[in-house]
Structure formats: C-alpha cells, structure tokens
Amino acid sequence: MIQIANAPCSWGVLEFGLDGKTGECTRVLDEMQETGYAGTELGDWGFMPTDPESLKSVLTARQLHLLGGFVPVALTRPEGHEPGLANALRTARLLAGTANGGRIILADDNATEADRTKKAGRIQPSDGLTPEQWKVFADGVHRIALRVFEETGLQTVFHHHCAGYVETPDEIGILLDLTDPDIVGLCFDTGHYRFGGGDPVEGIQKYGDRIKHVHFKDCHPGLRKQSAQENWDYLQSVGNGVFCELGRGEVDFPGVLAGLRKIEYDDWIVVEQDILPGMGKPLDSARRNRDYLKSIGV
C-alpha cells in the first residue's frame, strides 16, 4: 500500500548551504504529524538525533516512520569515494539502529561543480561525463551500495538530481545501465526529472523496474522557462520557487500515480518541496500538499 511521507527539505533543511534559519527538528516533526504525514527522511546529518535510541524516541512519539537518509558523494572524483562510503555507512548504521529500516538515498555531490550548477535545467550531451568518468562514477555508486548492503542489510537507491552529473533522462539511463539492478535501485523524483528535461510519466514507464523509492516534487512551468531565458543557476531557480506546491506546476501527478500503480509500486511516496526561509510557511504548504494528494486518491 502506498503511504505518504514528507521530508525536512520541505521545511528548508536542504543539503546545500543557503542563507536563512530553518526550523528545529522537533517542530518540523510535530508539523509533519499535524499535517497528516506518516513518515520522514533523515535530512542533513545532525538535524535529527544521531543516536539510534534518541532518534527512535522522537519518531515514535509522533508515530513517524524513518524511510531513508540522503547521502551526497563526489562520485566523479576517486578521492571522494572513501569519505562518501564512510558517510553512507554512518547513515546506514543509524537507520538500521532505529529498527525502522529505511534505505540510503545516494546522490552526486550536487551544486558543487560550477558548470553543472550554472546550467541546471538546460544540460546538453556535451556537458556530460566521458566514458572514463562514467566508469569512475558508476564504480563508486556500486561499491558504496554493495558495502551498505553487506554491513547493514539496507538497500541503496540513486537519486538523480539537477546540478549534479546525473540530471537528464539520458544520464539516468547511462547510470542504470552501468550498475547492477540487484544492488542499485532508483529514487525517482518527479520534479527533478521534469526540470532535467523529462516527462515523469514517461520516466516511470521507462525505468519502472528500477524504481524503489519515489519523491513527489512539482515544477513550475513559467519559472522553469524563466530560468532558461535568464540563465539562472540551480540555486537561483530553487530560491525563486521553481519547485512549487504540488498541483501548481506541470507534473501530471494523476498520471504519475497511474504509472506507479501499473508497475505495482506499493512503497512510500515522499513529498519534497524545497522551501527556503522567506518563501512562506512550511506548515501551510505541507497541509496544502497533503490535501492535494488526498484529492487525487492517496
């Protein structure tokens, strides 16, 4: 049965540094529960307690399931693999120790490479990795996912993400072709897929056999076009609200749901709306996003 969760990024807890103060952990979790969500992801390391018993306590008090932890790794650089593996294992041990399980949501170290950050949403084939770089990247993904499974029993899913080296539908396909489907699943993010140039409904049809985790994020068509016209970088696009409230953008969520049901997806959907300080009240957006999903049947 599909269940609905939210993530700390919807309260401004983002994986890259931006100005402004975000909410405290307990208030964010209280508001998730208040607005009708049944689960959450970990957020940045240290946002939630990093002791398993303390983490279980804050989640159990709010009847929230912990679904996964986001781990960005500099996968194009061999020297980034070892510290990335250490971070993934640290996160996986915490997830496993809560008794709720969850999965590692692995990604490139997004918004750290200037050219990819500048061109997010308008990446061309010439902006991509060479075959040699792809091998380094995919080997890092596979090694981290395998070690996580061997040491904790947890699954790893790869999160395609704008401003990283796996953004476009073609880049997603290359990575999946280079990795073992028994070891590496896909975290399918509707908003990043759309901003990266794809149709999310088609993406589910194309990659359905690898999808093990789903993020629901919308993409505002006017702001997506304005981003391209004015050459905004990724952080400007996010700061201007390109990832809008669900149902207010161009992602066909009823079509996405139909596609997920067709592939018999019965796991969690995690709402993500990147809200930065000054962009409105996360509590209100979280409630409207949950109401929208109820209106389309989940």
PDB file of C-alpha atoms in Angstrom:
ATOM      1  CA  MET A   1       0.000   0.000   0.000  1.00  0.00           C
ATOM      2  CA  ILE A   2       1.323   3.432  -0.934  1.00  0.00           C
ATOM      3  CA  GLN A   3       1.842   5.678   2.085  1.00  0.00           C
ATOM      4  CA  ILE A   4       2.694   9.381   2.162  1.00  0.00           C
ATOM      5  CA  ALA A   5       5.665  10.973   3.894  1.00  0.00           C
ATOM      6  CA  ASN A   6       7.372  14.351   3.815  1.00  0.00           C
ATOM      7  CA  ALA A   7      10.992  15.395   4.133  1.00  0.00           C
ATOM      8  CA  PRO A   8      12.926  18.023   6.084  1.00  0.00           C
ATOM      9  CA  CYS A   9      13.746  19.897   2.856  1.00  0.00           C
ATOM     10  CA  SER A  10      10.102  20.984   2.818  1.00  0.00           C
ATOM     11  CA  TRP A  11      10.979  22.966   5.941  1.00  0.00           C
ATOM     12  CA  GLY A  12      14.158  24.440   4.466  1.00  0.00           C
ATOM     13  CA  VAL A  13      16.579  21.744   5.628  1.00  0.00           C
ATOM     14  CA  LEU A  14      18.497  21.451   2.364  1.00  0.00           C
ATOM     15  CA  GLU A  15      21.666  19.572   1.539  1.00  0.00           C
ATOM     16  CA  PHE A  16      23.420  22.654   0.186  1.00  0.00           C
ATOM     17  CA  GLY A  17      24.225  25.843   2.039  1.00  0.00           C
ATOM     18  CA  LEU A  18      21.790  28.719   1.625  1.00  0.00           C
ATOM     19  CA  ASP A  19      21.148  31.684   3.851  1.00  0.00           C
ATOM     20  CA  GLY A  20      18.409  31.698   6.452  1.00  0.00           C
ATOM     21  CA  LYS A  21      17.341  29.851   9.580  1.00  0.00           C
ATOM     22  CA  THR A  22      15.447  26.579   9.283  1.00  0.00           C
ATOM     23  CA  GLY A  23      13.076  25.023  11.785  1.00  0.00           C
ATOM     24  CA  GLU A  24      14.168  22.928  14.750  1.00  0.00           C
ATOM     25  CA  CYS A  25      13.866  19.166  14.459  1.00  0.00           C
ATOM     26  CA  THR A  26      11.069  18.721  16.997  1.00  0.00           C
ATOM     27  CA  ARG A  27       8.943  21.479  15.467  1.00  0.00           C
ATOM     28  CA  VAL A  28       9.430  20.099  11.951  1.00  0.00           C
ATOM     29  CA  LEU A  29       8.416  16.607  13.056  1.00  0.00           C
ATOM     30  CA  ASP A  30       5.443  17.977  15.011  1.00  0.00           C
ATOM     31  CA  GLU A  31       4.245  19.802  11.907  1.00  0.00           C
ATOM     32  CA  MET A  32       4.706  16.730   9.721  1.00  0.00           C
ATOM     33  CA  GLN A  33       2.467  14.762  12.038  1.00  0.00           C
ATOM     34  CA  GLU A  34      -0.024  17.608  12.357  1.00  0.00           C
ATOM     35  CA  THR A  35      -0.442  17.874   8.584  1.00  0.00           C
ATOM     36  CA  GLY A  36      -1.089  14.177   8.074  1.00  0.00           C
ATOM     37  CA  TYR A  37       2.195  12.589   7.030  1.00  0.00           C
ATOM     38  CA  ALA A  38       3.175   9.137   8.239  1.00  0.00           C
ATOM     39  CA  GLY A  39       6.917   9.174   7.602  1.00  0.00           C
ATOM     40  CA  THR A  40      10.029  11.258   7.007  1.00  0.00           C
ATOM     41  CA  GLU A  41      13.582  11.122   5.751  1.00  0.00           C
ATOM     42  CA  LEU A  42      16.596  11.923   7.898  1.00  0.00           C
ATOM     43  CA  GLY A  43      17.619  15.292   6.488  1.00  0.00           C
ATOM     44  CA  ASP A  44      21.131  16.674   6.894  1.00  0.00           C
ATOM     45  CA  TRP A  45      23.314  14.742   9.325  1.00  0.00           C
ATOM     46  CA  GLY A  46      22.797  16.261  12.769  1.00  0.00           C
ATOM     47  CA  PHE A  47      19.380  17.758  12.058  1.00  0.00           C
ATOM     48  CA  MET A  48      17.777  14.793  13.817  1.00  0.00           C
ATOM     49  CA  PRO A  49      19.405  12.924  16.717  1.00  0.00           C
ATOM     50  CA  THR A  50      22.340  10.779  15.621  1.00  0.00           C
ATOM     51  CA  ASP A  51      21.938   8.304  18.487  1.00  0.00           C
ATOM     52  CA  PRO A  52      19.576   5.464  17.469  1.00  0.00           C
ATOM     53  CA  GLU A  53      17.648   5.372  20.734  1.00  0.00           C
ATOM     54  CA  SER A  54      17.137   9.133  20.793  1.00  0.00           C
ATOM     55  CA  LEU A  55      16.099   9.093  17.145  1.00  0.00           C
ATOM     56  CA  LYS A  56      13.613   6.284  17.770  1.00  0.00           C
ATOM     57  CA  SER A  57      12.184   8.255  20.654  1.00  0.00           C
ATOM     58  CA  VAL A  58      11.443  11.437  18.687  1.00  0.00           C
ATOM     59  CA  LEU A  59       9.948   9.464  15.801  1.00  0.00           C
ATOM     60  CA  THR A  60       7.870   7.064  17.893  1.00  0.00           C
ATOM     61  CA  ALA A  61       6.404   9.951  19.880  1.00  0.00           C
ATOM     62  CA  ARG A  62       4.947  11.259  16.610  1.00  0.00           C
ATOM     63  CA  GLN A  63       4.167   7.888  15.001  1.00  0.00           C
ATOM     64  CA  LEU A  64       6.523   8.663  12.116  1.00  0.00           C
ATOM     65  CA  HIS A  65       8.445   6.064  10.124  1.00  0.00           C
ATOM     66  CA  LEU A  66      12.017   6.814   9.074  1.00  0.00           C
ATOM     67  CA  LEU A  67      12.365   5.965   5.394  1.00  0.00           C
ATOM     68  CA  GLY A  68      15.876   6.883   4.381  1.00  0.00           C
ATOM     69  CA  GLY A  69      18.852   9.166   4.550  1.00  0.00           C
ATOM     70  CA  PHE A  70      20.236  11.340   1.761  1.00  0.00           C
ATOM     71  CA  VAL A  71      23.980  10.912   1.176  1.00  0.00           C
ATOM     72  CA  PRO A  72      25.721  13.168  -1.381  1.00  0.00           C
ATOM     73  CA  VAL A  73      29.102  11.924  -2.625  1.00  0.00           C
ATOM     74  CA  ALA A  74      31.651  13.463  -5.010  1.00  0.00           C
ATOM     75  CA  LEU A  75      31.324  10.468  -7.316  1.00  0.00           C
ATOM     76  CA  THR A  76      33.261  11.906 -10.270  1.00  0.00           C
ATOM     77  CA  ARG A  77      36.411  12.076  -8.130  1.00  0.00           C
ATOM     78  CA  PRO A  78      38.002   8.815  -6.966  1.00  0.00           C
ATOM     79  CA  GLU A  79      39.330  10.558  -3.867  1.00  0.00           C
ATOM     80  CA  GLY A  80      35.742  11.366  -2.887  1.00  0.00           C
ATOM     81  CA  HIS A  81      34.631   7.733  -2.780  1.00  0.00           C
ATOM     82  CA  GLU A  82      36.203   6.715   0.524  1.00  0.00           C
ATOM     83  CA  PRO A  83      34.796   9.601   2.610  1.00  0.00           C
ATOM     84  CA  GLY A  84      31.489   9.133   0.780  1.00  0.00           C
ATOM     85  CA  LEU A  85      31.449   5.470   1.751  1.00  0.00           C
ATOM     86  CA  ALA A  86      32.154   6.397   5.360  1.00  0.00           C
ATOM     87  CA  ASN A  87      29.224   8.836   5.375  1.00  0.00           C
ATOM     88  CA  ALA A  88      26.931   6.281   3.765  1.00  0.00           C
ATOM     89  CA  LEU A  89      27.837   3.621   6.319  1.00  0.00           C
ATOM     90  CA  ARG A  90      27.415   6.060   9.204  1.00  0.00           C
ATOM     91  CA  THR A  91      23.952   6.942   7.937  1.00  0.00           C
ATOM     92  CA  ALA A  92      23.033   3.324   7.228  1.00  0.00           C
ATOM     93  CA  ARG A  93      24.017   2.223  10.731  1.00  0.00           C
ATOM     94  CA  LEU A  94      21.828   4.939  12.210  1.00  0.00           C
ATOM     95  CA  LEU A  95      18.889   3.934  10.016  1.00  0.00           C
ATOM     96  CA  ALA A  96      19.335   0.262  10.838  1.00  0.00           C
ATOM     97  CA  GLY A  97      19.627   1.070  14.537  1.00  0.00           C
ATOM     98  CA  THR A  98      16.234   2.732  14.690  1.00  0.00           C
ATOM     99  CA  ALA A  99      14.530  -0.609  13.871  1.00  0.00           C
ATOM    100  CA  ASN A 100      12.540   1.197  11.167  1.00  0.00           C
ATOM    101  CA  GLY A 101      14.965   0.174   8.436  1.00  0.00           C
ATOM    102  CA  GLY A 102      14.955   2.611   5.551  1.00  0.00           C
ATOM    103  CA  ARG A 103      17.391   2.992   2.686  1.00  0.00           C
ATOM    104  CA  ILE A 104      20.360   5.027   1.621  1.00  0.00           C
ATOM    105  CA  ILE A 105      19.420   7.692  -0.929  1.00  0.00           C
ATOM    106  CA  LEU A 106      22.713   8.181  -2.711  1.00  0.00           C
ATOM    107  CA  ALA A 107      23.400  11.148  -4.989  1.00  0.00           C
ATOM    108  CA  ASP A 108      26.165  13.079  -6.637  1.00  0.00           C
ATOM    109  CA  ASP A 109      27.586  15.964  -4.629  1.00  0.00           C
ATOM    110  CA  ASN A 110      25.083  18.304  -6.232  1.00  0.00           C
ATOM    111  CA  ALA A 111      25.577  22.048  -6.682  1.00  0.00           C
ATOM    112  CA  THR A 112      29.332  21.815  -6.111  1.00  0.00           C
ATOM    113  CA  GLU A 113      30.516  21.766  -9.752  1.00  0.00           C
ATOM    114  CA  ALA A 114      30.208  25.295 -11.134  1.00  0.00           C
ATOM    115  CA  ASP A 115      29.318  24.386 -14.713  1.00  0.00           C
ATOM    116  CA  ARG A 116      26.606  21.881 -13.806  1.00  0.00           C
ATOM    117  CA  THR A 117      25.179  24.235 -11.194  1.00  0.00           C
ATOM    118  CA  LYS A 118      25.076  27.078 -13.722  1.00  0.00           C
ATOM    119  CA  LYS A 119      23.379  25.007 -16.442  1.00  0.00           C
ATOM    120  CA  ALA A 120      20.888  23.040 -14.325  1.00  0.00           C
ATOM    121  CA  GLY A 121      17.674  22.551 -16.262  1.00  0.00           C
ATOM    122  CA  ARG A 122      19.356  23.002 -19.638  1.00  0.00           C
ATOM    123  CA  ILE A 123      22.077  20.370 -19.745  1.00  0.00           C
ATOM    124  CA  GLN A 124      23.261  19.274 -23.185  1.00  0.00           C
ATOM    125  CA  PRO A 125      25.000  15.985 -24.090  1.00  0.00           C
ATOM    126  CA  SER A 126      28.304  17.845 -24.421  1.00  0.00           C
ATOM    127  CA  ASP A 127      28.052  18.801 -20.728  1.00  0.00           C
ATOM    128  CA  GLY A 128      28.162  15.167 -19.635  1.00  0.00           C
ATOM    129  CA  LEU A 129      30.820  12.773 -18.438  1.00  0.00           C
ATOM    130  CA  THR A 130      33.319  10.956 -20.613  1.00  0.00           C
ATOM    131  CA  PRO A 131      33.238   7.125 -20.712  1.00  0.00           C
ATOM    132  CA  GLU A 132      36.196   7.052 -18.318  1.00  0.00           C
ATOM    133  CA  GLN A 133      34.435   9.423 -15.910  1.00  0.00           C
ATOM    134  CA  TRP A 134      31.257   7.355 -16.100  1.00  0.00           C
ATOM    135  CA  LYS A 135      33.225   4.282 -15.069  1.00  0.00           C
ATOM    136  CA  VAL A 136      34.621   6.086 -12.016  1.00  0.00           C
ATOM    137  CA  PHE A 137      31.167   7.389 -11.141  1.00  0.00           C
ATOM    138  CA  ALA A 138      29.355   4.073 -11.536  1.00  0.00           C
ATOM    139  CA  ASP A 139      32.071   2.116  -9.743  1.00  0.00           C
ATOM    140  CA  GLY A 140      31.691   4.468  -6.781  1.00  0.00           C
ATOM    141  CA  VAL A 141      27.917   4.052  -6.720  1.00  0.00           C
ATOM    142  CA  HIS A 142      28.169   0.271  -6.929  1.00  0.00           C
ATOM    143  CA  ARG A 143      30.898  -0.014  -4.286  1.00  0.00           C
ATOM    144  CA  ILE A 144      29.024   2.143  -1.783  1.00  0.00           C
ATOM    145  CA  ALA A 145      25.717   0.341  -2.367  1.00  0.00           C
ATOM    146  CA  LEU A 146      27.337  -3.076  -2.005  1.00  0.00           C
ATOM    147  CA  ARG A 147      29.134  -2.183   1.238  1.00  0.00           C
ATOM    148  CA  VAL A 148      25.977  -0.669   2.707  1.00  0.00           C
ATOM    149  CA  PHE A 149      24.087  -3.871   1.987  1.00  0.00           C
ATOM    150  CA  GLU A 150      26.848  -6.147   3.250  1.00  0.00           C
ATOM    151  CA  GLU A 151      27.271  -4.267   6.530  1.00  0.00           C
ATOM    152  CA  THR A 152      23.692  -3.223   7.328  1.00  0.00           C
ATOM    153  CA  GLY A 153      21.357  -5.115   5.003  1.00  0.00           C
ATOM    154  CA  LEU A 154      19.907  -1.823   3.732  1.00  0.00           C
ATOM    155  CA  GLN A 155      19.182  -1.064   0.089  1.00  0.00           C
ATOM    156  CA  THR A 156      20.665   1.888  -1.774  1.00  0.00           C
ATOM    157  CA  VAL A 157      18.735   3.923  -4.326  1.00  0.00           C
ATOM    158  CA  PHE A 158      20.328   6.553  -6.534  1.00  0.00           C
ATOM    159  CA  HIS A 159      18.672   9.985  -6.617  1.00  0.00           C
ATOM    160  CA  HIS A 160      19.004  11.743  -9.998  1.00  0.00           C
ATOM    161  CA  HIS A 161      19.254  15.446  -9.213  1.00  0.00           C
ATOM    162  CA  CYS A 162      19.632  18.730 -11.042  1.00  0.00           C
ATOM    163  CA  ALA A 163      23.026  20.415 -10.618  1.00  0.00           C
ATOM    164  CA  GLY A 164      24.682  17.005 -10.437  1.00  0.00           C
ATOM    165  CA  TYR A 165      26.131  14.734 -13.100  1.00  0.00           C
ATOM    166  CA  VAL A 166      23.019  12.549 -13.286  1.00  0.00           C
ATOM    167  CA  GLU A 167      20.291  15.032 -14.202  1.00  0.00           C
ATOM    168  CA  THR A 168      18.824  14.285 -17.614  1.00  0.00           C
ATOM    169  CA  PRO A 169      16.828  11.202 -18.634  1.00  0.00           C
ATOM    170  CA  ASP A 170      19.742  10.046 -20.807  1.00  0.00           C
ATOM    171  CA  GLU A 171      22.179  10.365 -17.904  1.00  0.00           C
ATOM    172  CA  ILE A 172      19.861   8.355 -15.671  1.00  0.00           C
ATOM    173  CA  GLY A 173      19.749   5.646 -18.308  1.00  0.00           C
ATOM    174  CA  ILE A 174      23.543   5.523 -18.589  1.00  0.00           C
ATOM    175  CA  LEU A 175      23.991   5.120 -14.842  1.00  0.00           C
ATOM    176  CA  LEU A 176      21.361   2.403 -14.605  1.00  0.00           C
ATOM    177  CA  ASP A 177      22.984   0.535 -17.491  1.00  0.00           C
ATOM    178  CA  LEU A 178      26.331   0.665 -15.675  1.00  0.00           C
ATOM    179  CA  THR A 179      25.057  -0.605 -12.312  1.00  0.00           C
ATOM    180  CA  ASP A 180      23.669  -3.902 -11.062  1.00  0.00           C
ATOM    181  CA  PRO A 181      19.857  -3.753 -10.616  1.00  0.00           C
ATOM    182  CA  ASP A 182      20.150  -6.161  -7.686  1.00  0.00           C
ATOM    183  CA  ILE A 183      22.414  -3.698  -5.867  1.00  0.00           C
ATOM    184  CA  VAL A 184      21.363  -0.196  -7.007  1.00  0.00           C
ATOM    185  CA  GLY A 185      17.756   0.958  -7.238  1.00  0.00           C
ATOM    186  CA  LEU A 186      16.397   4.300  -8.416  1.00  0.00           C
ATOM    187  CA  CYS A 187      14.902   7.089  -6.343  1.00  0.00           C
ATOM    188  CA  PHE A 188      12.576   8.651  -8.908  1.00  0.00           C
ATOM    189  CA  ASP A 189      11.988  12.354  -8.293  1.00  0.00           C
ATOM    190  CA  THR A 190       9.191  13.862 -10.385  1.00  0.00           C
ATOM    191  CA  GLY A 191      10.309  17.484 -10.060  1.00  0.00           C
ATOM    192  CA  HIS A 192      13.966  16.883 -10.817  1.00  0.00           C
ATOM    193  CA  TYR A 193      13.007  14.674 -13.731  1.00  0.00           C
ATOM    194  CA  ARG A 194      10.838  17.445 -15.195  1.00  0.00           C
ATOM    195  CA  PHE A 195      13.343  20.242 -14.547  1.00  0.00           C
ATOM    196  CA  GLY A 196      16.019  17.991 -16.041  1.00  0.00           C
ATOM    197  CA  GLY A 197      14.093  17.818 -19.313  1.00  0.00           C
ATOM    198  CA  GLY A 198      11.934  14.716 -18.960  1.00  0.00           C
ATOM    199  CA  ASP A 199       8.268  13.761 -18.710  1.00  0.00           C
ATOM    200  CA  PRO A 200       7.791  11.997 -15.337  1.00  0.00           C
ATOM    201  CA  VAL A 201       5.006   9.758 -16.635  1.00  0.00           C
ATOM    202  CA  GLU A 202       7.279   8.543 -19.420  1.00  0.00           C
ATOM    203  CA  GLY A 203      10.140   8.183 -16.945  1.00  0.00           C
ATOM    204  CA  ILE A 204       8.152   5.783 -14.788  1.00  0.00           C
ATOM    205  CA  GLN A 205       7.307   3.719 -17.851  1.00  0.00           C
ATOM    206  CA  LYS A 206      10.964   3.672 -18.900  1.00  0.00           C
ATOM    207  CA  TYR A 207      12.635   2.989 -15.560  1.00  0.00           C
ATOM    208  CA  GLY A 208       9.839   1.308 -13.624  1.00  0.00           C
ATOM    209  CA  ASP A 209      11.756  -1.897 -12.980  1.00  0.00           C
ATOM    210  CA  ARG A 210      14.464   0.077 -11.092  1.00  0.00           C
ATOM    211  CA  ILE A 211      12.215   2.425  -9.078  1.00  0.00           C
ATOM    212  CA  LYS A 212      12.380   1.572  -5.368  1.00  0.00           C
ATOM    213  CA  HIS A 213      11.711   4.989  -3.816  1.00  0.00           C
ATOM    214  CA  VAL A 214       9.703   7.987  -5.037  1.00  0.00           C
ATOM    215  CA  HIS A 215       9.852  11.717  -4.366  1.00  0.00           C
ATOM    216  CA  PHE A 216       6.860  13.859  -5.312  1.00  0.00           C
ATOM    217  CA  LYS A 217       8.072  17.327  -6.284  1.00  0.00           C
ATOM    218  CA  ASP A 218       6.361  19.718  -8.679  1.00  0.00           C
ATOM    219  CA  CYS A 219       7.965  22.058 -11.215  1.00  0.00           C
ATOM    220  CA  HIS A 220       6.556  25.479 -12.121  1.00  0.00           C
ATOM    221  CA  PRO A 221       6.485  25.811 -15.947  1.00  0.00           C
ATOM    222  CA  GLY A 222       6.789  29.594 -16.022  1.00  0.00           C
ATOM    223  CA  LEU A 223       9.731  29.642 -13.649  1.00  0.00           C
ATOM    224  CA  ARG A 224      11.379  26.741 -15.463  1.00  0.00           C
ATOM    225  CA  LYS A 225      11.204  28.740 -18.705  1.00  0.00           C
ATOM    226  CA  GLN A 226      12.327  31.935 -16.999  1.00  0.00           C
ATOM    227  CA  SER A 227      15.291  30.063 -15.522  1.00  0.00           C
ATOM    228  CA  ALA A 228      16.396  29.099 -19.025  1.00  0.00           C
ATOM    229  CA  GLN A 229      15.747  32.551 -20.511  1.00  0.00           C
ATOM    230  CA  GLU A 230      17.635  34.405 -17.767  1.00  0.00           C
ATOM    231  CA  ASN A 231      20.360  31.787 -17.258  1.00  0.00           C
ATOM    232  CA  TRP A 232      19.631  31.259 -13.591  1.00  0.00           C
ATOM    233  CA  ASP A 233      21.849  28.786 -11.849  1.00  0.00           C
ATOM    234  CA  TYR A 234      20.336  25.952  -9.819  1.00  0.00           C
ATOM    235  CA  LEU A 235      20.313  27.826  -6.525  1.00  0.00           C
ATOM    236  CA  GLN A 236      18.608  30.827  -8.126  1.00  0.00           C
ATOM    237  CA  SER A 237      15.965  28.554  -9.619  1.00  0.00           C
ATOM    238  CA  VAL A 238      15.263  26.921  -6.263  1.00  0.00           C
ATOM    239  CA  GLY A 239      15.285  30.261  -4.485  1.00  0.00           C
ATOM    240  CA  ASN A 240      12.760  31.644  -6.971  1.00  0.00           C
ATOM    241  CA  GLY A 241      10.407  28.732  -6.295  1.00  0.00           C
ATOM    242  CA  VAL A 242      10.753  26.522  -9.367  1.00  0.00           C
ATOM    243  CA  PHE A 243       9.784  23.570  -7.156  1.00  0.00           C
ATOM    244  CA  CYS A 244       6.310  24.798  -6.279  1.00  0.00           C
ATOM    245  CA  GLU A 245       3.494  23.255  -4.254  1.00  0.00           C
ATOM    246  CA  LEU A 246       2.043  20.040  -5.629  1.00  0.00           C
ATOM    247  CA  GLY A 247      -0.656  20.594  -8.219  1.00  0.00           C
ATOM    248  CA  ARG A 248       0.521  24.117  -9.036  1.00  0.00           C
ATOM    249  CA  GLY A 249       3.136  23.079 -11.577  1.00  0.00           C
ATOM    250  CA  GLU A 250       3.336  20.954 -14.683  1.00  0.00           C
ATOM    251  CA  VAL A 251       3.886  17.489 -13.251  1.00  0.00           C
ATOM    252  CA  ASP A 252       0.943  15.233 -14.081  1.00  0.00           C
ATOM    253  CA  PHE A 253       0.555  13.632 -10.661  1.00  0.00           C
ATOM    254  CA  PRO A 254      -2.606  11.638 -11.530  1.00  0.00           C
ATOM    255  CA  GLY A 255      -0.683  10.235 -14.491  1.00  0.00           C
ATOM    256  CA  VAL A 256       2.335   9.538 -12.283  1.00  0.00           C
ATOM    257  CA  LEU A 257       0.150   7.686  -9.783  1.00  0.00           C
ATOM    258  CA  ALA A 258      -1.399   5.649 -12.570  1.00  0.00           C
ATOM    259  CA  GLY A 259       2.087   4.770 -13.775  1.00  0.00           C
ATOM    260  CA  LEU A 260       3.209   3.737 -10.293  1.00  0.00           C
ATOM    261  CA  ARG A 261       0.163   1.528  -9.901  1.00  0.00           C
ATOM    262  CA  LYS A 262       0.820  -0.034 -13.290  1.00  0.00           C
ATOM    263  CA  ILE A 263       4.296  -1.101 -12.165  1.00  0.00           C
ATOM    264  CA  GLU A 264       2.746  -2.256  -8.861  1.00  0.00           C
ATOM    265  CA  TYR A 265       4.719   0.200  -6.755  1.00  0.00           C
ATOM    266  CA  ASP A 266       3.458  -0.172  -3.187  1.00  0.00           C
ATOM    267  CA  ASP A 267       6.071   1.639  -1.124  1.00  0.00           C
ATOM    268  CA  TRP A 268       6.342   5.212   0.165  1.00  0.00           C
ATOM    269  CA  ILE A 269       5.859   8.489  -1.677  1.00  0.00           C
ATOM    270  CA  VAL A 270       7.862  11.295  -0.081  1.00  0.00           C
ATOM    271  CA  VAL A 271       6.730  14.872  -0.673  1.00  0.00           C
ATOM    272  CA  GLU A 272       9.577  17.295  -1.272  1.00  0.00           C
ATOM    273  CA  GLN A 273       9.021  20.989  -1.782  1.00  0.00           C
ATOM    274  CA  ASP A 274      12.266  22.876  -1.359  1.00  0.00           C
ATOM    275  CA  ILE A 275      11.226  25.801   0.817  1.00  0.00           C
ATOM    276  CA  LEU A 276      13.762  28.414   1.798  1.00  0.00           C
ATOM    277  CA  PRO A 277      13.391  30.974   4.577  1.00  0.00           C
ATOM    278  CA  GLY A 278      11.177  33.788   3.357  1.00  0.00           C
ATOM    279  CA  MET A 279       9.231  31.646   0.865  1.00  0.00           C
ATOM    280  CA  GLY A 280       6.182  31.187   3.095  1.00  0.00           C
ATOM    281  CA  LYS A 281       5.155  28.976   5.997  1.00  0.00           C
ATOM    282  CA  PRO A 282       6.201  25.342   5.554  1.00  0.00           C
ATOM    283  CA  LEU A 283       3.298  24.222   7.746  1.00  0.00           C
ATOM    284  CA  ASP A 284       0.768  25.756   5.369  1.00  0.00           C
ATOM    285  CA  SER A 285       2.453  24.341   2.270  1.00  0.00           C
ATOM    286  CA  ALA A 286       2.710  20.899   3.857  1.00  0.00           C
ATOM    287  CA  ARG A 287      -1.014  20.936   4.605  1.00  0.00           C
ATOM    288  CA  ARG A 288      -1.934  22.063   1.091  1.00  0.00           C
ATOM    289  CA  ASN A 289       0.358  19.415  -0.423  1.00  0.00           C
ATOM    290  CA  ARG A 290      -1.262  16.701   1.695  1.00  0.00           C
ATOM    291  CA  ASP A 291      -4.752  17.939   0.804  1.00  0.00           C
ATOM    292  CA  TYR A 292      -3.842  17.872  -2.884  1.00  0.00           C
ATOM    293  CA  LEU A 293      -2.678  14.272  -2.683  1.00  0.00           C
ATOM    294  CA  LYS A 294      -5.888  13.288  -0.911  1.00  0.00           C
ATOM    295  CA  SER A 295      -7.818  14.934  -3.729  1.00  0.00           C
ATOM    296  CA  ILE A 296      -6.179  12.612  -6.267  1.00  0.00           C
ATOM    297  CA  GLY A 297      -6.629   9.492  -4.195  1.00  0.00           C
ATOM    298  CA  VAL A 298      -3.629   8.970  -1.918  1.00  0.00           C
TER     299      VAL A 298
END
